[in-house]
Coordinates of C-alpha atoms and ligand atoms in Angstrom, one line a residue:
X193 CA 15.8 3.8 11.4
X194 CA 18.4 6.1 9.7
X195 CA 16.8 8.8 7.6
X196 CA 18.8 10.1 4.7
X197 CA 17.4 13.1 3.0
X198 CA 18.8 14.1 -0.4
X199 CA 18.5 17.8 -1.3
X200 CA 19.5 17.4 -4.9
X201 CA 17.7 18.7 -7.9
X202 CA 15.1 16.4 -9.4
X203 CA 15.9 14.0 -12.3
X204 CA 19.7 14.4 -12.3
X205 CA 21.2 14.2 -15.8
X206 CA 24.8 13.2 -16.2
X207 CA 26.3 15.8 -18.6
X208 CA 28.7 13.5 -20.3
X209 CA 26.6 10.3 -20.8
X210 CA 23.2 12.1 -20.9
X211 CA 21.9 9.4 -18.6
X212 CA 18.9 10.5 -16.6
X213 CA 19.1 9.2 -12.9
X214 CA 15.8 8.9 -11.0
X215 CA 15.6 8.2 -7.3
X216 CA 12.8 5.9 -6.1
X217 CA 11.8 5.7 -2.4
X218 CA 10.6 2.5 -0.9
X219 CA 9.6 1.9 2.7
X220 CA 10.1 -1.8 2.7
X221 CA 13.3 -3.8 3.2
X222 CA 15.1 -5.2 0.1
X223 CA 13.7 -8.8 0.5
X224 CA 10.1 -7.6 0.5
X225 CA 8.4 -8.6 -2.8
X226 CA 7.4 -5.0 -3.3
X227 CA 11.1 -3.9 -3.2
X228 CA 11.7 -6.7 -5.7
X229 CA 9.0 -5.1 -7.9
X230 CA 10.7 -1.7 -7.7
X231 CA 14.0 -3.3 -8.9
X232 CA 12.1 -5.0 -11.7
X233 CA 10.7 -1.6 -12.6
X234 CA 14.2 -0.2 -12.7
X235 CA 15.4 -3.1 -14.8
X236 CA 12.5 -2.6 -17.3
X237 CA 13.2 1.2 -17.5
X238 CA 16.9 0.6 -18.2
X239 CA 16.0 -2.0 -20.9
X240 CA 13.3 0.0 -22.6
X241 CA 15.5 3.2 -22.6
X242 CA 18.6 1.2 -23.6
X243 CA 20.3 2.4 -20.5
X244 CA 19.5 6.1 -21.0
X245 CA 17.3 6.2 -17.8
X246 CA 18.5 4.7 -14.6
X247 CA 16.2 4.3 -11.6
X248 CA 18.0 4.0 -8.3
X249 CA 15.9 2.2 -5.6
X250 CA 16.4 3.5 -2.0
X251 CA 14.6 0.9 0.0
X252 CA 14.2 0.2 3.8
X253 CA 12.8 3.7 4.4
X254 CA 16.1 5.4 4.2
X255 CA 14.5 8.4 2.5
X256 CA 11.9 8.7 5.3
X257 CA 8.4 7.6 6.2
X258 CA 5.7 7.9 3.5
X259 CA 4.4 11.3 4.4
X260 CA 7.9 12.7 4.4
X261 CA 8.5 11.0 1.0
X262 CA 5.3 12.7 -0.3
X263 CA 6.6 16.0 0.8
X264 CA 10.0 15.4 -0.8
X265 CA 8.3 14.4 -4.1
X266 CA 6.5 17.7 -4.0
X267 CA 9.6 19.8 -4.0
X268 CA 11.5 17.4 -6.2
X269 CA 14.1 16.0 -3.8
X270 CA 12.9 12.5 -4.7
X271 CA 11.8 11.6 -8.3
X272 CA 9.7 8.5 -7.8
X273 CA 8.2 6.5 -4.9
X274 CA 6.2 3.4 -4.2
X275 CA 3.6 4.3 -1.6
X276 CA 0.3 3.0 -0.3
X277 CA -2.8 4.6 -1.7
X278 CA -3.3 5.8 2.0
X279 CA -0.6 8.4 1.4
X280 CA -2.0 9.7 -1.8
X281 CA -5.8 9.7 -1.0
X282 CA -5.6 13.1 0.8
X283 CA -4.7 14.7 -2.5
X284 CA -7.2 12.6 -4.6
X285 CA -10.4 12.2 -2.5
X286 CA -12.1 9.8 -4.9
X287 CA -9.4 7.2 -4.1
X288 CA -11.5 6.6 -1.0
X289 CA -13.5 4.2 -3.2
X290 CA -10.5 1.8 -3.0
X291 CA -10.6 1.7 0.8
X292 CA -14.2 0.5 1.0
X293 CA -14.2 -2.7 3.1
X294 CA -15.2 -6.1 1.7
X295 CA -15.5 -4.6 -1.7
X296 CA -14.0 -7.2 -4.0
X297 CA -14.9 -10.8 -4.8
X298 CA -11.2 -11.7 -4.7
X299 CA -7.8 -10.4 -5.7
X300 CA -8.5 -11.0 -9.4
X301 CA -11.5 -8.8 -9.1
X302 CA -9.3 -6.0 -7.7
X303 CA -6.8 -6.4 -10.6
X304 CA -9.7 -6.3 -13.2
X305 CA -10.6 -3.0 -11.7
X306 CA -7.1 -1.6 -11.5
X307 CA -6.2 -2.6 -15.1
X308 CA -9.6 -1.6 -16.5
X309 CA -11.3 1.8 -17.0
X310 CA -11.6 2.6 -13.2
X311 CA -7.9 2.0 -12.6
X312 CA -6.9 4.1 -15.7
X313 CA -9.3 6.9 -14.7
X314 CA -7.9 7.0 -11.1
X315 CA -4.3 7.1 -12.4
X316 CA -5.3 10.0 -14.6
X317 CA -7.2 11.7 -11.8
X318 CA -4.0 11.8 -9.7
X319 CA -2.9 14.7 -11.9
X320 CA -5.7 17.0 -10.8
X321 CA -4.4 16.3 -7.2
X322 CA -0.9 17.4 -8.2
X323 CA 0.4 13.8 -8.3
X324 CA 1.8 11.7 -11.1
X325 CA 0.4 8.2 -11.2
X326 CA 2.7 5.6 -12.9
X327 CA 1.2 2.3 -12.0
X328 CA -0.4 0.0 -9.4
X329 CA 1.3 -2.7 -7.3
X330 CA -0.2 -5.6 -5.3
X331 CA -0.6 -5.3 -1.5
X332 CA -2.8 -8.3 -0.6
X333 CA -5.6 -8.0 1.9
X334 CA -5.3 -6.2 5.2
X335 CA -6.2 -8.0 8.5
X336 CA -6.0 -7.2 12.2
X337 CA -3.3 -8.5 14.5
X338 CA -3.0 -8.1 18.2
X339 CA -0.3 -8.2 20.9
X340 CA -2.3 -9.8 23.8
X341 CA -6.0 -10.1 22.8
X342 CA -7.4 -12.9 20.8
X343 CA -9.6 -11.4 18.2
X344 CA -12.2 -13.5 16.6
X345 CA -15.6 -11.8 16.7
X346 CA -16.1 -8.3 15.3
X347 CA -17.3 -7.3 18.7
X348 CA -13.9 -8.2 20.2
X349 CA -12.5 -5.1 18.5
X350 CA -14.6 -2.7 20.5
X351 CA -12.4 -0.3 22.5
X352 CA -9.0 -1.8 21.3
X353 CA -6.3 0.7 20.4
X354 CA -5.4 -0.1 16.8
X355 CA -2.7 1.6 14.8
X356 CA -3.9 2.7 11.4
X357 CA -2.2 4.5 8.5
X358 CA -2.3 8.3 8.6
X359 CA -5.3 8.2 6.4
X360 CA -8.9 9.5 7.1
X361 CA -10.6 6.5 5.3
X362 CA -8.7 4.0 7.4
X363 CA -9.4 5.9 10.6
X364 CA -13.1 5.8 9.7
X365 CA -13.1 2.2 8.8
X366 CA -11.5 1.0 12.1
X367 CA -13.7 3.3 14.1
X368 CA -16.8 1.9 12.4
X369 CA -15.7 -1.5 13.6
X370 CA -15.7 -0.1 17.2
X371 CA -12.0 0.2 17.8
X372 CA -10.0 3.3 18.7
X373 CA -8.0 4.2 15.6
X374 CA -4.5 5.6 16.2
X375 CA -2.9 7.0 13.1
X376 CA 0.9 6.6 13.3
X377 CA 3.8 6.4 10.9
X378 CA 4.7 2.8 10.0
X379 CA 8.2 2.9 11.5
X380 CA 6.6 3.6 15.0
X381 CA 4.3 0.6 15.0
X382 CA 6.7 -2.1 16.3
X383 CA 7.6 -0.2 19.4
X384 CA 3.9 0.8 20.0
X385 CA 3.0 -2.9 20.0
X386 CA 6.0 -3.9 22.2
X387 CA 5.4 -1.3 24.9
X388 CA 1.6 -1.8 25.0
X389 CA 0.8 1.7 23.7
X390 CA -1.1 -0.2 21.0
X391 CA -3.3 -3.3 21.3
X392 CA -2.9 -4.1 17.7
X393 CA -2.5 -3.0 14.1
X394 CA -3.6 -4.1 10.7
X395 CA -1.7 -4.9 7.5
X396 CA -1.2 -7.6 4.9
X397 CA 0.6 -10.8 5.9
X398 CA 3.7 -10.1 3.9
X399 CA 4.3 -6.8 5.6
X400 CA 3.4 -8.3 9.0
X401 CA 6.3 -10.7 8.4
X402 CA 8.8 -8.4 6.8
X403 CA 8.4 -5.8 9.6
X404 CA 8.8 -8.4 12.3
X405 CA 5.5 -7.2 13.9
X406 CA 4.7 -10.8 14.5
X407 CA 7.4 -10.9 17.2
X408 CA 5.4 -8.4 19.3
X409 CA 1.8 -9.1 18.1
X410 CA 1.5 -12.9 17.6
X411 CA -2.3 -13.2 17.1
X412 CA -3.4 -12.7 13.5
X413 CA -7.1 -12.7 12.5
X414 CA -7.7 -13.4 8.9
X415 CA -10.6 -11.0 8.5
X416 CA -9.3 -9.4 5.3
X417 CA -11.3 -6.2 5.7
X418 CA -9.7 -4.2 2.9
X419 CA -7.4 -4.5 -0.1
X420 CA -5.4 -1.3 -0.6
X421 CA -3.2 -1.4 -3.6
X422 CA 0.1 0.4 -3.8
X423 CA 1.0 3.1 -6.2
X424 CA 4.2 4.0 -8.1
X425 CA 4.1 7.8 -8.3
X426 CA 6.4 10.5 -9.7
X427 CA 7.4 14.0 -8.6
X428 CA 5.5 16.6 -10.8
X429 CA 8.8 18.6 -10.8
X430 CA 10.8 15.7 -12.2
X431 CA 8.1 14.8 -14.7
X432 CA 8.0 18.4 -16.0
X433 CA 11.6 17.7 -17.2
X434 CA 10.9 14.3 -18.8
X435 CA 9.7 14.0 -22.4
X436 CA 6.2 12.6 -23.1
X437 CA 7.8 9.6 -24.8
X438 CA 9.9 8.8 -21.7
X439 CA 6.9 9.3 -19.5
X440 CA 5.1 6.7 -21.6
X441 CA 8.1 4.4 -21.2
X442 CA 7.9 4.7 -17.4
X443 CA 4.3 3.7 -17.5
X444 CA 5.0 0.7 -19.7
X445 CA 7.8 -0.4 -17.4
X446 CA 5.5 -0.1 -14.4
X447 CA 2.8 -2.2 -16.0
X448 CA 5.4 -4.9 -16.8
X449 CA 6.9 -4.7 -13.3
X450 CA 3.5 -5.0 -11.7
X451 CA 3.1 -8.5 -13.2
X452 CA 6.4 -9.6 -11.6
X453 CA 5.6 -7.9 -8.3
X454 CA 2.2 -9.4 -8.0
X455 CA 3.5 -12.9 -8.6
X456 CA 6.4 -12.4 -6.1
X457 CA 3.9 -11.0 -3.5
X458 CA 1.6 -14.0 -3.8
X459 CA 4.3 -16.7 -3.7
X460 CA 6.0 -15.0 -0.7
X461 CA 2.6 -14.8 1.1
X462 CA 2.1 -18.5 0.5
X463 CA 5.6 -19.3 1.8
X464 CA 5.5 -17.3 5.1
X465 CA 2.4 -18.8 6.6
X466 CA 4.3 -21.8 7.9
X467 CA 7.3 -19.7 9.0
X468 CA 4.9 -17.5 11.0
X469 CA 3.3 -20.6 12.7
X470 CA 6.8 -21.9 13.5
X471 CA 7.7 -18.5 15.0
X472 CA 4.7 -18.9 17.4
X473 CA 2.0 -16.9 15.6
X474 CA -1.6 -18.1 16.1
X475 CA -4.0 -17.5 13.2
X476 CA -7.7 -17.0 13.8
X477 CA -10.5 -17.3 11.2
X478 CA -13.0 -14.6 12.0
X479 CA -16.1 -16.0 13.7
X480 CA -19.3 -14.9 11.9
X481 CA -17.6 -13.1 9.0
X482 CA -21.0 -11.9 7.9
X483 CA -21.3 -9.7 11.0
X484 CA -17.7 -8.3 10.4
X485 CA -18.9 -7.4 6.8
X486 CA -22.2 -5.9 7.9
X487 CA -20.5 -3.7 10.5
X488 CA -17.7 -2.5 8.2
X489 CA -19.9 -1.9 5.2
X490 CA -21.9 0.7 7.1
X491 CA -19.3 3.0 5.7
X492 CA -20.5 2.5 2.2
X493 CA -23.5 4.7 2.7
X494 CA -21.4 7.5 4.1
X495 CA -19.6 8.2 0.8
X496 CA -19.8 11.2 -1.6
X497 CA -21.8 10.7 -4.8
X498 CA -18.5 10.5 -6.7
X499 CA -17.2 7.6 -4.6
X500 CA -20.5 5.8 -4.6
X501 CA -20.5 5.9 -8.4
X502 CA -17.0 4.4 -8.4
X503 CA -18.2 1.8 -5.9
X504 CA -21.0 0.8 -8.3
X505 CA -18.5 0.6 -11.2
X506 CA -16.2 -1.6 -9.1
X507 CA -19.0 -3.9 -8.1
X508 CA -20.1 -4.3 -11.7
X509 CA -16.6 -5.1 -12.9
X510 CA -16.6 -8.7 -14.2
Ligands
LIG243 C1 2.1 -1.6 3.9 C2 2.3 -0.7 2.7 C3 3.1 0.6 3.1 C4 2.3 1.3 4.2 C5 2.2 0.3 5.4 C6 1.5 1.0 6.5 O1 3.0 -1.4 1.7 O2 3.2 1.4 1.9 O3 2.9 2.4 4.6 O4 1.5 -0.8 4.9 O5 0.6 0.3 7.1 O6 1.3 -2.7 3.6 O7 1.8 2.1 6.9

């Protein structure tokens, strides 16, 4: 994948038109529903600001993998990014609450949490970790998929080399299930699965399809162990040059874009099931889901008091 790094000052303002240009980094290809969400965010920003603020979406990972994007945000070479919470949690430890396995009743429960007081508080908490939280996006449920092994029982995972995000809570989750967790940047996963360096990986169905991982790992187990939402975040440097009113405008645009992104994500997810079967993917329902849940939930008791408090608030969200 070509990596283009822009060493330009943050939040470029065109002197003549006074237009503020903001660059947004996205890992996924243009046809991924999350990239569509980014473009909807850009459209909303342009509309709300009457063209005064222009968000330029750089998708397909051209600005680098997520950890490199986090770094570029820090020194202001990129203004905005859509990333997984996995990339942000190292700066905001309490985000670990959102990684807890088998936490939500369903996707609506997750969104009640994100759009309610817990979600608002976590967005505000990002500031203390030196991050600017703008809004949440949908990322479905993550499940395991494998290249050669048919995975149905939780015990089938024991000893498998599974790629995880470069994220301590994800390493811990996969280890708790008995697998060997290998943290790797996302762009390296396809070749790891193809060469046999990895036995499997885990992700949501949409990303499994969009990244073509199904070509090299055609067994997908619908265990849905975690729902990690995505974040739209901003560079603190860029934001220090944006007025409070315009910051509020960006948050408003993100909330509106999230509605479109979530709907696009869900309809795409429903569409690709058949395409994946036609492409030769075998889906497995987990056998004895209760034992998957019991094993994975052992992590719940390992959390800090702060995360356990969030866990209780999340469970009590109706
Ligand atoms: C996808 C997320 C992306 C992550 C990727 C991963 O959208 O932000 O980086 O998973 O597993 O679902 O690395």
